[in-house]
Short mmCIF file of N, CA, C and O in Angstrom, two decimals:
data_model
loop_
_atom_site.label_atom_id
_atom_site.label_comp_id
_atom_site.label_asym_id
_atom_site.label_seq_id
_atom_site.Cartn_x
_atom_site.Cartn_y
_atom_site.Cartn_z
N MET A 1 -70.17 -38.92 -12.32
CA MET A 1 -68.74 -39.03 -12.12
C MET A 1 -68.15 -39.90 -13.23
O MET A 1 -68.61 -41.01 -13.48
N PRO A 2 -67.10 -39.40 -13.94
CA PRO A 2 -66.46 -40.20 -14.98
C PRO A 2 -65.85 -41.48 -14.40
O PRO A 2 -65.36 -41.49 -13.28
N LYS A 3 -65.92 -42.53 -15.18
CA LYS A 3 -65.39 -43.81 -14.73
C LYS A 3 -63.88 -43.72 -14.47
O LYS A 3 -63.14 -43.15 -15.25
N GLY A 4 -63.44 -44.28 -13.34
CA GLY A 4 -62.03 -44.32 -13.02
C GLY A 4 -61.51 -43.11 -12.27
O GLY A 4 -60.34 -43.04 -11.95
N LYS A 5 -62.38 -42.15 -11.98
CA LYS A 5 -61.95 -40.97 -11.24
C LYS A 5 -62.55 -40.99 -9.84
O LYS A 5 -63.65 -41.50 -9.62
N LEU A 6 -61.81 -40.40 -8.92
CA LEU A 6 -62.32 -40.27 -7.55
C LEU A 6 -63.32 -39.11 -7.49
O LEU A 6 -63.22 -38.16 -8.27
N PRO A 7 -64.23 -39.16 -6.55
CA PRO A 7 -65.15 -38.03 -6.37
C PRO A 7 -64.39 -36.76 -5.98
O PRO A 7 -63.30 -36.82 -5.40
N LYS A 8 -64.98 -35.61 -6.26
CA LYS A 8 -64.36 -34.32 -6.01
C LYS A 8 -63.96 -34.13 -4.54
O LYS A 8 -62.99 -33.45 -4.24
N ARG A 9 -64.69 -34.74 -3.62
CA ARG A 9 -64.40 -34.55 -2.19
C ARG A 9 -63.01 -35.06 -1.79
O ARG A 9 -62.48 -34.69 -0.76
N TYR A 10 -62.39 -35.90 -2.60
CA TYR A 10 -61.06 -36.42 -2.31
C TYR A 10 -59.94 -35.47 -2.74
O TYR A 10 -58.77 -35.71 -2.45
N ASN A 11 -60.28 -34.37 -3.38
CA ASN A 11 -59.28 -33.41 -3.84
C ASN A 11 -58.41 -32.89 -2.69
O ASN A 11 -57.22 -32.69 -2.87
N ALA A 12 -59.00 -32.72 -1.52
CA ALA A 12 -58.27 -32.17 -0.37
C ALA A 12 -57.17 -33.11 0.13
O ALA A 12 -56.27 -32.67 0.84
N VAL A 13 -57.23 -34.38 -0.23
CA VAL A 13 -56.21 -35.34 0.18
C VAL A 13 -55.30 -35.72 -1.00
O VAL A 13 -54.09 -35.83 -0.84
N VAL A 14 -55.88 -35.86 -2.18
CA VAL A 14 -55.11 -36.31 -3.35
C VAL A 14 -54.10 -35.26 -3.79
O VAL A 14 -52.95 -35.59 -4.09
N MET A 15 -54.49 -33.99 -3.81
CA MET A 15 -53.56 -32.94 -4.24
C MET A 15 -52.35 -32.86 -3.31
O MET A 15 -51.22 -32.90 -3.79
N PRO A 16 -52.52 -32.80 -1.98
CA PRO A 16 -51.34 -32.79 -1.11
C PRO A 16 -50.53 -34.09 -1.20
O PRO A 16 -49.31 -34.08 -1.06
N LEU A 17 -51.20 -35.21 -1.44
CA LEU A 17 -50.49 -36.48 -1.59
C LEU A 17 -49.54 -36.42 -2.78
O LEU A 17 -48.34 -36.71 -2.65
N ILE A 18 -50.04 -36.00 -3.93
CA ILE A 18 -49.21 -35.92 -5.13
C ILE A 18 -48.11 -34.87 -4.96
O ILE A 18 -46.94 -35.12 -5.30
N LEU A 19 -48.47 -33.72 -4.42
CA LEU A 19 -47.48 -32.67 -4.20
C LEU A 19 -46.37 -33.12 -3.26
O LEU A 19 -45.19 -32.92 -3.54
N SER A 20 -46.73 -33.79 -2.18
CA SER A 20 -45.71 -34.24 -1.23
C SER A 20 -44.83 -35.34 -1.83
O SER A 20 -43.63 -35.37 -1.57
N LEU A 21 -45.41 -36.23 -2.62
CA LEU A 21 -44.61 -37.26 -3.28
C LEU A 21 -43.57 -36.65 -4.20
O LEU A 21 -42.38 -37.02 -4.17
N LEU A 22 -44.00 -35.70 -5.02
CA LEU A 22 -43.08 -35.07 -5.98
C LEU A 22 -42.03 -34.21 -5.28
O LEU A 22 -40.83 -34.32 -5.58
N MET A 23 -42.45 -33.37 -4.36
CA MET A 23 -41.51 -32.46 -3.72
C MET A 23 -40.49 -33.20 -2.86
O MET A 23 -39.30 -32.88 -2.91
N THR A 24 -40.92 -34.18 -2.09
CA THR A 24 -39.96 -34.89 -1.23
C THR A 24 -39.00 -35.73 -2.06
O THR A 24 -37.84 -35.89 -1.67
N SER A 25 -39.45 -36.25 -3.19
CA SER A 25 -38.52 -37.04 -4.01
C SER A 25 -37.43 -36.14 -4.58
O SER A 25 -36.25 -36.50 -4.56
N VAL A 26 -37.79 -34.95 -5.04
CA VAL A 26 -36.80 -34.03 -5.59
C VAL A 26 -35.86 -33.52 -4.49
O VAL A 26 -34.63 -33.55 -4.65
N VAL A 27 -36.42 -33.05 -3.39
CA VAL A 27 -35.60 -32.46 -2.33
C VAL A 27 -34.68 -33.50 -1.70
O VAL A 27 -33.50 -33.24 -1.45
N SER A 28 -35.20 -34.70 -1.45
CA SER A 28 -34.34 -35.73 -0.85
C SER A 28 -33.24 -36.17 -1.82
O SER A 28 -32.10 -36.41 -1.40
N ALA A 29 -33.54 -36.24 -3.10
CA ALA A 29 -32.52 -36.59 -4.09
C ALA A 29 -31.42 -35.53 -4.13
O ALA A 29 -30.22 -35.85 -4.14
N ILE A 30 -31.81 -34.26 -4.14
CA ILE A 30 -30.82 -33.19 -4.16
C ILE A 30 -29.97 -33.23 -2.90
O ILE A 30 -28.73 -33.11 -2.96
N SER A 31 -30.59 -33.43 -1.75
CA SER A 31 -29.85 -33.47 -0.48
C SER A 31 -28.86 -34.63 -0.45
O SER A 31 -27.70 -34.45 -0.05
N ILE A 32 -29.31 -35.81 -0.84
CA ILE A 32 -28.44 -36.99 -0.84
C ILE A 32 -27.28 -36.79 -1.83
O ILE A 32 -26.12 -37.06 -1.50
N LEU A 33 -27.58 -36.35 -3.03
CA LEU A 33 -26.54 -36.17 -4.04
C LEU A 33 -25.54 -35.09 -3.64
O LEU A 33 -24.34 -35.23 -3.88
N ARG A 34 -26.04 -34.04 -3.01
CA ARG A 34 -25.12 -32.98 -2.59
C ARG A 34 -24.21 -33.46 -1.46
O ARG A 34 -23.03 -33.13 -1.43
N ALA A 35 -24.74 -34.26 -0.55
CA ALA A 35 -23.95 -34.72 0.59
C ALA A 35 -23.02 -35.88 0.22
O ALA A 35 -21.90 -35.96 0.70
N GLN A 36 -23.49 -36.79 -0.65
CA GLN A 36 -22.75 -38.01 -0.94
C GLN A 36 -22.10 -38.04 -2.32
O GLN A 36 -21.23 -38.86 -2.57
N GLY A 37 -22.60 -37.20 -3.22
CA GLY A 37 -22.15 -37.29 -4.61
C GLY A 37 -22.94 -38.39 -5.32
O GLY A 37 -23.71 -39.12 -4.70
N LEU A 38 -22.76 -38.48 -6.60
CA LEU A 38 -23.47 -39.48 -7.40
C LEU A 38 -22.74 -40.82 -7.29
O LEU A 38 -21.89 -41.15 -8.12
N THR A 39 -23.06 -41.56 -6.25
CA THR A 39 -22.43 -42.86 -6.01
C THR A 39 -23.50 -43.92 -5.86
O THR A 39 -24.68 -43.61 -5.64
N ALA A 40 -23.09 -45.16 -5.94
CA ALA A 40 -24.04 -46.27 -5.75
C ALA A 40 -24.62 -46.24 -4.33
O ALA A 40 -25.80 -46.51 -4.13
N ALA A 41 -23.79 -45.89 -3.37
CA ALA A 41 -24.26 -45.82 -1.98
C ALA A 41 -25.32 -44.73 -1.81
O ALA A 41 -26.32 -44.93 -1.11
N ALA A 42 -25.10 -43.59 -2.46
CA ALA A 42 -26.08 -42.51 -2.38
C ALA A 42 -27.39 -42.91 -3.02
O ALA A 42 -28.47 -42.65 -2.48
N LEU A 43 -27.32 -43.56 -4.16
CA LEU A 43 -28.53 -44.02 -4.83
C LEU A 43 -29.27 -45.07 -4.01
O LEU A 43 -30.50 -45.09 -3.98
N ALA A 44 -28.52 -45.91 -3.32
CA ALA A 44 -29.13 -46.92 -2.47
C ALA A 44 -29.77 -46.29 -1.23
O ALA A 44 -30.75 -46.80 -0.70
N MET A 45 -29.22 -45.17 -0.77
CA MET A 45 -29.72 -44.49 0.42
C MET A 45 -30.96 -43.65 0.12
O MET A 45 -31.78 -43.41 1.00
N TRP A 46 -31.12 -43.22 -1.11
CA TRP A 46 -32.19 -42.29 -1.46
C TRP A 46 -33.60 -42.80 -1.14
O TRP A 46 -34.39 -42.04 -0.57
N PRO A 47 -33.97 -44.04 -1.44
CA PRO A 47 -35.36 -44.45 -1.14
C PRO A 47 -35.74 -44.32 0.34
O PRO A 47 -36.83 -43.87 0.66
N SER A 48 -34.83 -44.67 1.24
CA SER A 48 -35.17 -44.56 2.66
C SER A 48 -35.20 -43.09 3.09
O SER A 48 -36.02 -42.70 3.92
N ALA A 49 -34.31 -42.28 2.54
CA ALA A 49 -34.34 -40.84 2.84
C ALA A 49 -35.63 -40.22 2.32
O ALA A 49 -36.27 -39.41 3.01
N TRP A 50 -36.04 -40.62 1.13
CA TRP A 50 -37.29 -40.11 0.57
C TRP A 50 -38.48 -40.56 1.41
O TRP A 50 -39.37 -39.75 1.72
N ALA A 51 -38.53 -41.82 1.81
CA ALA A 51 -39.66 -42.33 2.59
C ALA A 51 -39.81 -41.58 3.91
O ALA A 51 -40.93 -41.22 4.31
N LEU A 52 -38.71 -41.33 4.58
CA LEU A 52 -38.76 -40.57 5.83
C LEU A 52 -39.24 -39.15 5.57
O LEU A 52 -40.10 -38.63 6.29
N SER A 53 -38.71 -38.52 4.53
CA SER A 53 -39.14 -37.17 4.18
C SER A 53 -40.62 -37.12 3.89
O SER A 53 -41.34 -36.22 4.34
N TRP A 54 -41.11 -38.07 3.12
CA TRP A 54 -42.52 -38.08 2.76
C TRP A 54 -43.41 -38.35 3.97
O TRP A 54 -44.46 -37.72 4.13
N ALA A 55 -42.99 -39.25 4.84
CA ALA A 55 -43.78 -39.58 6.03
C ALA A 55 -43.97 -38.36 6.93
O ALA A 55 -44.98 -38.25 7.64
N ILE A 56 -43.05 -37.43 6.89
CA ILE A 56 -43.17 -36.20 7.66
C ILE A 56 -43.91 -35.13 6.85
O ILE A 56 -44.79 -34.45 7.36
N ALA A 57 -43.58 -35.01 5.59
CA ALA A 57 -44.11 -33.93 4.76
C ALA A 57 -45.61 -34.05 4.50
O ALA A 57 -46.32 -33.03 4.50
N PHE A 58 -46.11 -35.24 4.26
CA PHE A 58 -47.52 -35.38 3.90
C PHE A 58 -48.45 -34.92 5.02
O PHE A 58 -49.33 -34.08 4.79
N PRO A 59 -48.28 -35.40 6.25
CA PRO A 59 -49.17 -34.90 7.32
C PRO A 59 -48.98 -33.40 7.58
O PRO A 59 -49.96 -32.69 7.84
N VAL A 60 -47.74 -32.92 7.48
CA VAL A 60 -47.52 -31.48 7.68
C VAL A 60 -48.23 -30.69 6.60
O VAL A 60 -48.89 -29.67 6.87
N LEU A 61 -48.16 -31.16 5.37
CA LEU A 61 -48.84 -30.49 4.26
C LEU A 61 -50.35 -30.47 4.48
O LEU A 61 -51.01 -29.45 4.23
N LEU A 62 -50.92 -31.56 4.96
CA LEU A 62 -52.36 -31.60 5.24
C LEU A 62 -52.73 -30.57 6.30
O LEU A 62 -53.80 -29.95 6.24
N LEU A 63 -51.85 -30.37 7.27
CA LEU A 63 -52.13 -29.41 8.35
C LEU A 63 -51.97 -27.96 7.91
O LEU A 63 -52.75 -27.10 8.31
N VAL A 64 -50.94 -27.66 7.12
CA VAL A 64 -50.66 -26.27 6.78
C VAL A 64 -51.36 -25.78 5.52
O VAL A 64 -51.46 -24.57 5.31
N LEU A 65 -51.85 -26.67 4.69
CA LEU A 65 -52.46 -26.25 3.43
C LEU A 65 -53.63 -25.28 3.63
O LEU A 65 -53.73 -24.29 2.90
N PRO A 66 -54.53 -25.49 4.59
CA PRO A 66 -55.60 -24.49 4.78
C PRO A 66 -55.06 -23.10 5.13
O PRO A 66 -55.58 -22.09 4.65
N VAL A 67 -54.03 -23.05 5.94
CA VAL A 67 -53.43 -21.76 6.29
C VAL A 67 -52.80 -21.12 5.05
O VAL A 67 -52.96 -19.92 4.81
N VAL A 68 -52.09 -21.90 4.27
CA VAL A 68 -51.46 -21.39 3.05
C VAL A 68 -52.52 -20.86 2.09
O VAL A 68 -52.33 -19.81 1.46
N ARG A 69 -53.63 -21.55 1.98
CA ARG A 69 -54.71 -21.08 1.10
C ARG A 69 -55.26 -19.73 1.56
O ARG A 69 -55.51 -18.85 0.76
N ARG A 70 -55.44 -19.57 2.89
CA ARG A 70 -55.94 -18.30 3.43
C ARG A 70 -54.93 -17.17 3.21
O ARG A 70 -55.30 -16.07 2.83
N VAL A 71 -53.66 -17.44 3.46
CA VAL A 71 -52.63 -16.43 3.24
C VAL A 71 -52.56 -16.04 1.77
O VAL A 71 -52.48 -14.85 1.42
N THR A 72 -52.62 -17.03 0.90
CA THR A 72 -52.60 -16.76 -0.54
C THR A 72 -53.80 -15.92 -0.95
O THR A 72 -53.65 -14.96 -1.71
N ALA A 73 -54.97 -16.25 -0.44
CA ALA A 73 -56.17 -15.48 -0.77
C ALA A 73 -56.06 -14.04 -0.28
O ALA A 73 -56.63 -13.12 -0.90
N ALA A 74 -55.34 -13.83 0.81
CA ALA A 74 -55.18 -12.49 1.36
C ALA A 74 -54.22 -11.63 0.53
O ALA A 74 -54.33 -10.40 0.54
N ILE A 75 -53.32 -12.25 -0.20
CA ILE A 75 -52.33 -11.46 -0.94
C ILE A 75 -52.47 -11.53 -2.46
O ILE A 75 -51.81 -10.76 -3.17
N VAL A 76 -53.35 -12.42 -2.95
CA VAL A 76 -53.53 -12.56 -4.40
C VAL A 76 -54.97 -12.17 -4.76
O VAL A 76 -55.92 -12.67 -4.15
N GLU A 77 -55.09 -11.30 -5.73
CA GLU A 77 -56.40 -10.88 -6.17
C GLU A 77 -57.11 -12.01 -6.93
O GLU A 77 -56.49 -12.71 -7.73
N THR A 78 -58.40 -12.18 -6.64
CA THR A 78 -59.15 -13.22 -7.35
C THR A 78 -60.11 -12.63 -8.35
O THR A 78 -60.48 -11.52 -8.29
#
């Protein structure tokens, strides 16, 4: 194992972790900006909106990812 890297067995948690962090940050920012506009209040509200989104999205992603992989394998040629 290369120094500084996690073992391969952690891929099932690290990939959804990174994906959920990125997706919830973008989606929550778009939602806040669309509802509030680009204001100081909206920017101040975004971190808590993002944290709530991520707290829900990460466990959901861990649960649905195996199903998504199976559905993808059923419709995409390998």
